[in-house]
Amino acid sequence: MNLPGTRTRLRLAAASVALLPLLALTACGSGTADASAPAGAKASPAPSDNPVASVQKVDSVAALLPADVRKAGTLRVGSSIGFPPGAYYPNGTGKPPAGQDIDLADAVAKVLGVKLERQDASFETILPALGSGKYDFGTGNFGVTTERLKTIDFVTYINDGQGFAVKKGNTKLGTKVTELTQLCGLTIGTGAGTTFEATLEAQKGVCAKVGKKPYDVKVFSENGATLTALQQGRIDVIMSTINGLRYQAAQPAAGTTFLGEFHRLDVGFAFKKGSKLTPAFQAAVNQLIKDGTYARILKKWGTSASAIEESRINPPEQK
């Protein structure tokens, strides 16, 4: 895809999650160290509350699973482990991950009476792998879009979306980005395979229409590399998840300022098109909403503003 200006895809080495700042959920963590990781940044400890512990199997919901799944008793989940509040490694790779996505997936599994076989995967590889049957479902803060609905089924569990952040002290964009024309002439860093990349591609002509220099986009596979680029001045602004960027900006070591919400999106568990698992997952999420577990999980991770009233299967993209 050709983005405005010179579009550069950077495949940088992954930074150790234990040393990374808090960014967003667009890629997978790695156990290898990277000298480009921002100095002094550390992963935040996981909150001690454990609302998933009391979740019990609900037979009427579990009965919605296909018979072969009930018999096997396991589901394979491709999980993008990146940064809080969605999913990260508070104690380093090799230790259990934590985060909102982890808790919600585990709680759904308990309602359904199944065990999860969690496999770490980079964000951009999960959706294509669903069609091949590698995973039964995927997690990674996947926004529901019209384009994705052509090949993927979704069961929604939060409402998040797109936002922007700059290096602390940068006042070029003011306090909020409401139009992409505000980005004209700047360099934007974002994650590979994300709705952010797709939005920037779809709107690549907006600057020319108003007689301004186009924005340039640099796409990263690792969040640590994106933040390092921001801190080093190689990009001017980051486009990523609302919850991730807000969480990051609250951490002094990250040195960023959140520029507000740009576009809201429903976020859901992802399945291959036509999956027979979606009714059971929808019912399980709604059970968690009904019994209060859902609210406790979102409160734990500071994402209560992203709560939904009920889970839906394949809702239309929010406009």
Short mmCIF file of C-alpha atoms in Angstrom, two decimals:
data_model
loop_
_atom_site.label_atom_id
_atom_site.label_comp_id
_atom_site.label_asym_id
_atom_site.label_seq_id
_atom_site.Cartn_x
_atom_site.Cartn_y
_atom_site.Cartn_z
CA MET A 1 0.00 0.00 0.00
CA ASN A 2 1.20 3.50 -0.77
CA LEU A 3 0.65 6.10 1.91
CA PRO A 4 1.19 9.85 1.51
CA GLY A 5 4.82 10.76 1.28
CA THR A 6 7.41 8.06 1.72
CA ARG A 7 5.88 5.22 3.67
CA THR A 8 8.41 3.23 5.64
CA ARG A 9 7.78 -0.17 7.16
CA LEU A 10 10.17 -0.77 10.01
CA ARG A 11 10.70 -4.29 11.20
CA LEU A 12 12.71 -3.59 14.32
CA ALA A 13 13.80 -6.13 16.89
CA ALA A 14 11.38 -6.65 19.76
CA ALA A 15 12.16 -5.01 23.07
CA SER A 16 11.89 -6.88 26.34
CA VAL A 17 8.40 -6.23 27.68
CA ALA A 18 9.76 -5.96 31.19
CA LEU A 19 11.64 -2.85 30.03
CA LEU A 20 9.05 -1.34 27.74
CA PRO A 21 6.84 1.63 28.50
CA LEU A 22 3.11 1.37 28.40
CA LEU A 23 1.91 1.79 24.87
CA ALA A 24 -0.93 -0.01 23.12
CA LEU A 25 -2.01 -3.35 21.83
CA THR A 26 -0.82 -3.70 18.29
CA ALA A 27 2.00 -6.23 18.51
CA CYS A 28 3.45 -9.16 20.38
CA GLY A 29 6.06 -8.97 23.12
CA SER A 30 9.38 -10.73 22.88
CA GLY A 31 11.97 -11.98 25.30
CA THR A 32 14.90 -10.49 23.45
CA ALA A 33 16.46 -7.27 24.66
CA ASP A 34 16.69 -4.22 22.45
CA ALA A 35 19.02 -1.33 23.06
CA SER A 36 16.43 0.99 21.55
CA ALA A 37 14.01 0.46 24.44
CA PRO A 38 13.52 3.75 26.26
CA ALA A 39 15.78 3.96 29.28
CA GLY A 40 14.16 3.62 32.67
CA ALA A 41 10.81 2.42 31.38
CA LYS A 42 9.30 -0.52 33.20
CA ALA A 43 6.17 -2.61 32.91
CA SER A 44 3.64 -1.83 35.57
CA PRO A 45 2.72 -4.50 38.13
CA ALA A 46 -0.63 -6.19 37.63
CA PRO A 47 -3.46 -5.11 39.97
CA SER A 48 -4.06 -7.62 42.77
CA ASP A 49 -7.83 -7.91 42.36
CA ASN A 50 -8.86 -11.23 40.79
CA PRO A 51 -12.50 -11.06 39.67
CA VAL A 52 -12.04 -14.14 37.46
CA ALA A 53 -11.40 -16.42 40.45
CA SER A 54 -15.06 -16.64 41.43
CA VAL A 55 -16.44 -17.27 37.93
CA GLN A 56 -18.28 -20.58 37.58
CA LYS A 57 -19.43 -22.64 34.62
CA VAL A 58 -22.97 -21.84 33.46
CA ASP A 59 -24.45 -25.00 31.97
CA SER A 60 -27.04 -23.24 29.82
CA VAL A 61 -24.32 -21.12 28.21
CA ALA A 62 -21.85 -23.99 27.84
CA ALA A 63 -24.55 -25.96 26.04
CA LEU A 64 -24.30 -23.47 23.17
CA LEU A 65 -20.82 -24.73 22.30
CA PRO A 66 -20.51 -27.26 19.46
CA ALA A 67 -20.52 -30.85 20.75
CA ASP A 68 -16.94 -31.50 19.63
CA VAL A 69 -15.69 -28.49 21.58
CA ARG A 70 -17.54 -29.54 24.71
CA LYS A 71 -16.01 -32.99 24.38
CA ALA A 72 -12.47 -31.71 23.82
CA GLY A 73 -12.78 -29.18 26.64
CA THR A 74 -10.16 -26.82 25.17
CA LEU A 75 -9.98 -23.84 22.84
CA ARG A 76 -6.88 -22.43 21.15
CA VAL A 77 -6.54 -18.66 21.35
CA GLY A 78 -4.07 -16.58 19.38
CA SER A 79 -3.21 -13.76 21.76
CA SER A 80 -1.32 -10.55 21.03
CA ILE A 81 0.59 -9.80 24.24
CA GLY A 82 1.70 -6.19 24.19
CA PHE A 83 1.00 -3.58 26.84
CA PRO A 84 -1.46 -2.69 29.58
CA PRO A 85 -4.31 -2.34 29.97
CA GLY A 86 -5.03 -4.99 27.31
CA ALA A 87 -2.39 -7.71 27.61
CA TYR A 88 1.22 -7.65 28.75
CA TYR A 89 3.85 -9.47 30.82
CA PRO A 90 4.09 -7.76 34.22
CA ASN A 91 6.84 -10.14 35.31
CA GLY A 92 8.58 -10.66 31.97
CA THR A 93 8.14 -13.20 29.22
CA GLY A 94 7.99 -16.78 30.38
CA LYS A 95 5.64 -15.71 33.18
CA PRO A 96 1.83 -15.54 32.91
CA PRO A 97 0.45 -12.55 30.99
CA ALA A 98 -2.05 -10.14 32.53
CA GLY A 99 -4.48 -7.53 31.32
CA GLN A 100 -8.07 -6.80 30.42
CA ASP A 101 -8.07 -9.13 27.39
CA ILE A 102 -6.52 -11.93 29.44
CA ASP A 103 -9.07 -11.61 32.24
CA LEU A 104 -12.05 -11.42 29.89
CA ALA A 105 -10.95 -14.42 27.82
CA ASP A 106 -10.26 -16.45 30.97
CA ALA A 107 -13.63 -15.49 32.47
CA VAL A 108 -15.48 -16.47 29.28
CA ALA A 109 -13.66 -19.80 29.25
CA LYS A 110 -14.75 -20.48 32.84
CA VAL A 111 -18.39 -19.70 32.02
CA LEU A 112 -18.12 -22.12 29.10
CA GLY A 113 -16.36 -24.79 31.14
CA VAL A 114 -13.32 -25.03 28.85
CA LYS A 115 -9.58 -24.53 29.18
CA LEU A 116 -7.66 -22.09 27.00
CA GLU A 117 -4.49 -22.98 25.15
CA ARG A 118 -3.02 -19.50 24.75
CA GLN A 119 -0.46 -18.99 21.99
CA ASP A 120 1.39 -15.68 21.71
CA ALA A 121 1.25 -14.21 18.22
CA SER A 122 2.03 -10.90 16.59
CA PHE A 123 -1.02 -8.74 16.08
CA GLU A 124 -0.96 -8.72 12.28
CA THR A 125 -0.73 -12.53 12.00
CA ILE A 126 -3.74 -13.51 14.12
CA LEU A 127 -6.67 -12.66 11.85
CA PRO A 128 -5.19 -14.42 8.78
CA ALA A 129 -4.42 -17.48 10.92
CA LEU A 130 -8.05 -17.85 12.02
CA GLY A 131 -9.10 -18.89 8.54
CA SER A 132 -6.48 -21.64 8.43
CA GLY A 133 -7.75 -23.11 11.71
CA LYS A 134 -4.55 -22.42 13.63
CA TYR A 135 -6.57 -20.73 16.38
CA ASP A 136 -10.19 -21.09 17.44
CA PHE A 137 -10.35 -17.38 18.23
CA GLY A 138 -8.09 -14.39 18.66
CA THR A 139 -7.59 -11.52 21.09
CA GLY A 140 -5.64 -8.32 20.61
CA ASN A 141 -7.94 -5.31 20.86
CA PHE A 142 -9.34 -6.07 17.40
CA GLY A 143 -11.64 -3.27 16.28
CA VAL A 144 -14.76 -4.18 14.32
CA THR A 145 -14.55 -2.63 10.84
CA THR A 146 -16.51 -3.08 7.64
CA GLU A 147 -13.45 -4.46 5.90
CA ARG A 148 -12.67 -7.02 8.61
CA LEU A 149 -16.29 -8.17 8.73
CA LYS A 150 -15.86 -9.51 5.20
CA THR A 151 -13.62 -12.32 6.47
CA ILE A 152 -13.91 -12.29 10.29
CA ASP A 153 -16.73 -12.80 12.81
CA PHE A 154 -16.66 -10.76 16.01
CA VAL A 155 -18.18 -11.06 19.46
CA THR A 156 -17.87 -7.65 21.10
CA TYR A 157 -16.64 -7.09 24.65
CA ILE A 158 -15.54 -3.44 24.90
CA ASN A 159 -15.74 -0.15 23.04
CA ASP A 160 -12.30 1.37 22.45
CA GLY A 161 -11.01 3.00 19.28
CA GLN A 162 -8.43 5.34 17.79
CA GLY A 163 -6.47 8.16 19.37
CA PHE A 164 -3.23 10.12 19.12
CA ALA A 165 -0.30 10.92 21.41
CA VAL A 166 2.76 13.15 21.15
CA LYS A 167 5.97 13.55 23.08
CA LYS A 168 5.37 15.55 26.25
CA GLY A 169 5.95 19.22 25.56
CA ASN A 170 5.04 19.01 21.86
CA THR A 171 2.35 21.61 21.19
CA LYS A 172 2.14 21.40 17.37
CA LEU A 173 -1.24 19.66 17.48
CA GLY A 174 -2.72 21.49 20.46
CA THR A 175 -4.70 19.35 22.89
CA LYS A 176 -6.84 17.25 20.54
CA VAL A 177 -6.82 15.79 17.02
CA THR A 178 -10.26 15.92 15.42
CA GLU A 179 -9.31 15.95 11.72
CA LEU A 180 -6.51 14.19 9.85
CA THR A 181 -5.69 17.46 8.09
CA GLN A 182 -4.13 18.53 11.40
CA LEU A 183 -1.43 15.93 10.69
CA CYS A 184 -0.41 17.32 7.29
CA GLY A 185 3.36 17.61 6.98
CA LEU A 186 3.98 15.44 10.04
CA THR A 187 5.29 11.90 10.42
CA ILE A 188 2.92 9.43 12.09
CA GLY A 189 3.98 6.18 13.74
CA THR A 190 1.51 3.31 14.03
CA GLY A 191 1.21 -0.47 14.24
CA ALA A 192 1.32 -2.95 11.38
CA GLY A 193 -2.00 -4.48 10.33
CA THR A 194 -4.08 -2.18 12.52
CA THR A 195 -7.19 -0.08 11.95
CA PHE A 196 -4.92 2.94 12.41
CA GLU A 197 -2.83 1.97 9.40
CA ALA A 198 -6.02 1.34 7.40
CA THR A 199 -7.52 4.71 8.36
CA LEU A 200 -4.39 6.60 7.37
CA GLU A 201 -4.26 4.75 4.05
CA ALA A 202 -7.93 5.38 3.28
CA GLN A 203 -7.57 9.12 3.98
CA LYS A 204 -4.22 9.62 2.27
CA GLY A 205 -5.54 12.36 -0.02
CA VAL A 206 -6.95 14.71 2.59
CA CYS A 207 -3.91 16.98 2.76
CA ALA A 208 -3.71 17.50 -1.00
CA LYS A 209 -7.37 18.50 -1.02
CA VAL A 210 -6.64 21.40 1.32
CA GLY A 211 -3.36 22.34 -0.39
CA LYS A 212 -1.06 21.05 2.33
CA LYS A 213 1.97 18.79 2.39
CA PRO A 214 0.97 15.12 2.88
CA TYR A 215 1.62 13.29 6.11
CA ASP A 216 4.17 10.49 6.17
CA VAL A 217 3.49 7.17 7.88
CA LYS A 218 5.99 4.83 9.48
CA VAL A 219 4.64 1.40 10.40
CA PHE A 220 6.20 -0.57 13.25
CA SER A 221 5.79 -4.19 14.33
CA GLU A 222 6.83 -3.46 17.92
CA ASN A 223 5.34 -0.87 20.25
CA GLY A 224 8.63 -0.23 21.99
CA ALA A 225 10.17 0.80 18.67
CA THR A 226 7.26 3.17 18.01
CA LEU A 227 7.72 4.97 21.31
CA THR A 228 11.50 5.10 20.89
CA ALA A 229 10.99 6.74 17.50
CA LEU A 230 8.72 9.33 19.12
CA GLN A 231 11.18 10.10 21.88
CA GLN A 232 14.05 10.39 19.39
CA GLY A 233 12.10 12.73 17.13
CA ARG A 234 11.91 10.35 14.15
CA ILE A 235 8.11 10.56 14.27
CA ASP A 236 5.92 13.42 15.45
CA VAL A 237 2.83 11.59 16.65
CA ILE A 238 1.57 8.08 17.46
CA MET A 239 -1.82 6.75 16.38
CA SER A 240 -3.01 3.82 18.47
CA THR A 241 -5.73 2.67 20.88
CA ILE A 242 -7.58 5.12 23.10
CA ASN A 243 -7.18 3.00 26.22
CA GLY A 244 -3.54 2.15 25.53
CA LEU A 245 -2.46 5.72 24.85
CA ARG A 246 -4.41 7.08 27.82
CA TYR A 247 -2.84 4.45 30.09
CA GLN A 248 0.61 5.19 28.69
CA ALA A 249 0.33 8.94 29.18
CA ALA A 250 -0.36 8.38 32.88
CA GLN A 251 3.11 6.81 33.25
CA PRO A 252 5.84 9.45 33.74
CA ALA A 253 8.54 7.25 32.18
CA ALA A 254 6.71 7.18 28.85
CA GLY A 255 6.94 10.95 28.44
CA THR A 256 3.83 11.28 26.25
CA THR A 257 0.68 13.39 26.12
CA PHE A 258 -2.65 11.87 25.02
CA LEU A 259 -4.50 13.98 22.45
CA GLY A 260 -7.95 12.57 22.99
CA GLU A 261 -10.33 10.26 21.19
CA PHE A 262 -10.44 10.39 17.42
CA HIS A 263 -12.82 7.56 16.47
CA ARG A 264 -14.57 4.96 18.62
CA LEU A 265 -14.77 1.30 17.56
CA ASP A 266 -16.36 -1.80 19.02
CA VAL A 267 -13.71 -4.36 19.98
CA GLY A 268 -14.29 -8.08 20.02
CA PHE A 269 -13.05 -11.63 20.14
CA ALA A 270 -12.22 -12.59 16.56
CA PHE A 271 -13.26 -15.81 14.79
CA LYS A 272 -13.08 -17.21 11.29
CA LYS A 273 -16.12 -16.38 9.20
CA GLY A 274 -19.02 -18.69 9.95
CA SER A 275 -17.62 -19.93 13.26
CA LYS A 276 -20.10 -21.88 15.38
CA LEU A 277 -18.46 -20.53 18.54
CA THR A 278 -19.90 -17.02 18.39
CA PRO A 279 -23.32 -17.66 20.05
CA ALA A 280 -21.65 -19.28 23.05
CA PHE A 281 -19.10 -16.47 23.41
CA GLN A 282 -21.79 -13.81 23.12
CA ALA A 283 -23.86 -15.51 25.80
CA ALA A 284 -20.80 -15.86 28.03
CA VAL A 285 -19.89 -12.17 27.78
CA ASN A 286 -23.50 -11.22 28.52
CA GLN A 287 -23.46 -13.55 31.53
CA LEU A 288 -20.36 -11.77 32.85
CA ILE A 289 -22.08 -8.40 32.32
CA LYS A 290 -25.17 -9.65 34.14
CA ASP A 291 -23.37 -11.08 37.18
CA GLY A 292 -21.05 -8.08 37.65
CA THR A 293 -17.77 -9.80 36.80
CA TYR A 294 -17.41 -7.73 33.63
CA ALA A 295 -17.64 -4.42 35.53
CA ARG A 296 -15.07 -5.63 38.06
CA ILE A 297 -12.61 -6.58 35.32
CA LEU A 298 -12.90 -3.20 33.59
CA LYS A 299 -12.60 -1.36 36.91
CA LYS A 300 -9.47 -3.37 37.69
CA TRP A 301 -7.81 -2.20 34.46
CA GLY A 302 -9.15 1.36 34.49
CA THR A 303 -11.26 0.90 31.36
CA SER A 304 -14.78 1.32 32.75
CA ALA A 305 -15.42 4.11 30.22
CA SER A 306 -15.18 1.44 27.50
CA ALA A 307 -17.94 -0.75 28.97
CA ILE A 308 -20.70 -2.05 26.69
CA GLU A 309 -24.26 -2.79 27.79
CA GLU A 310 -24.45 -6.07 25.89
CA SER A 311 -22.28 -8.18 23.62
CA ARG A 312 -23.16 -8.32 19.94
CA ILE A 313 -22.16 -10.54 17.05
CA ASN A 314 -20.86 -8.67 14.00
CA PRO A 315 -22.27 -5.18 14.67
CA PRO A 316 -21.73 -2.65 11.88
CA GLU A 317 -18.65 -0.45 12.13
CA GLN A 318 -19.22 2.66 14.21
CA LYS A 319 -19.30 5.83 12.16
#
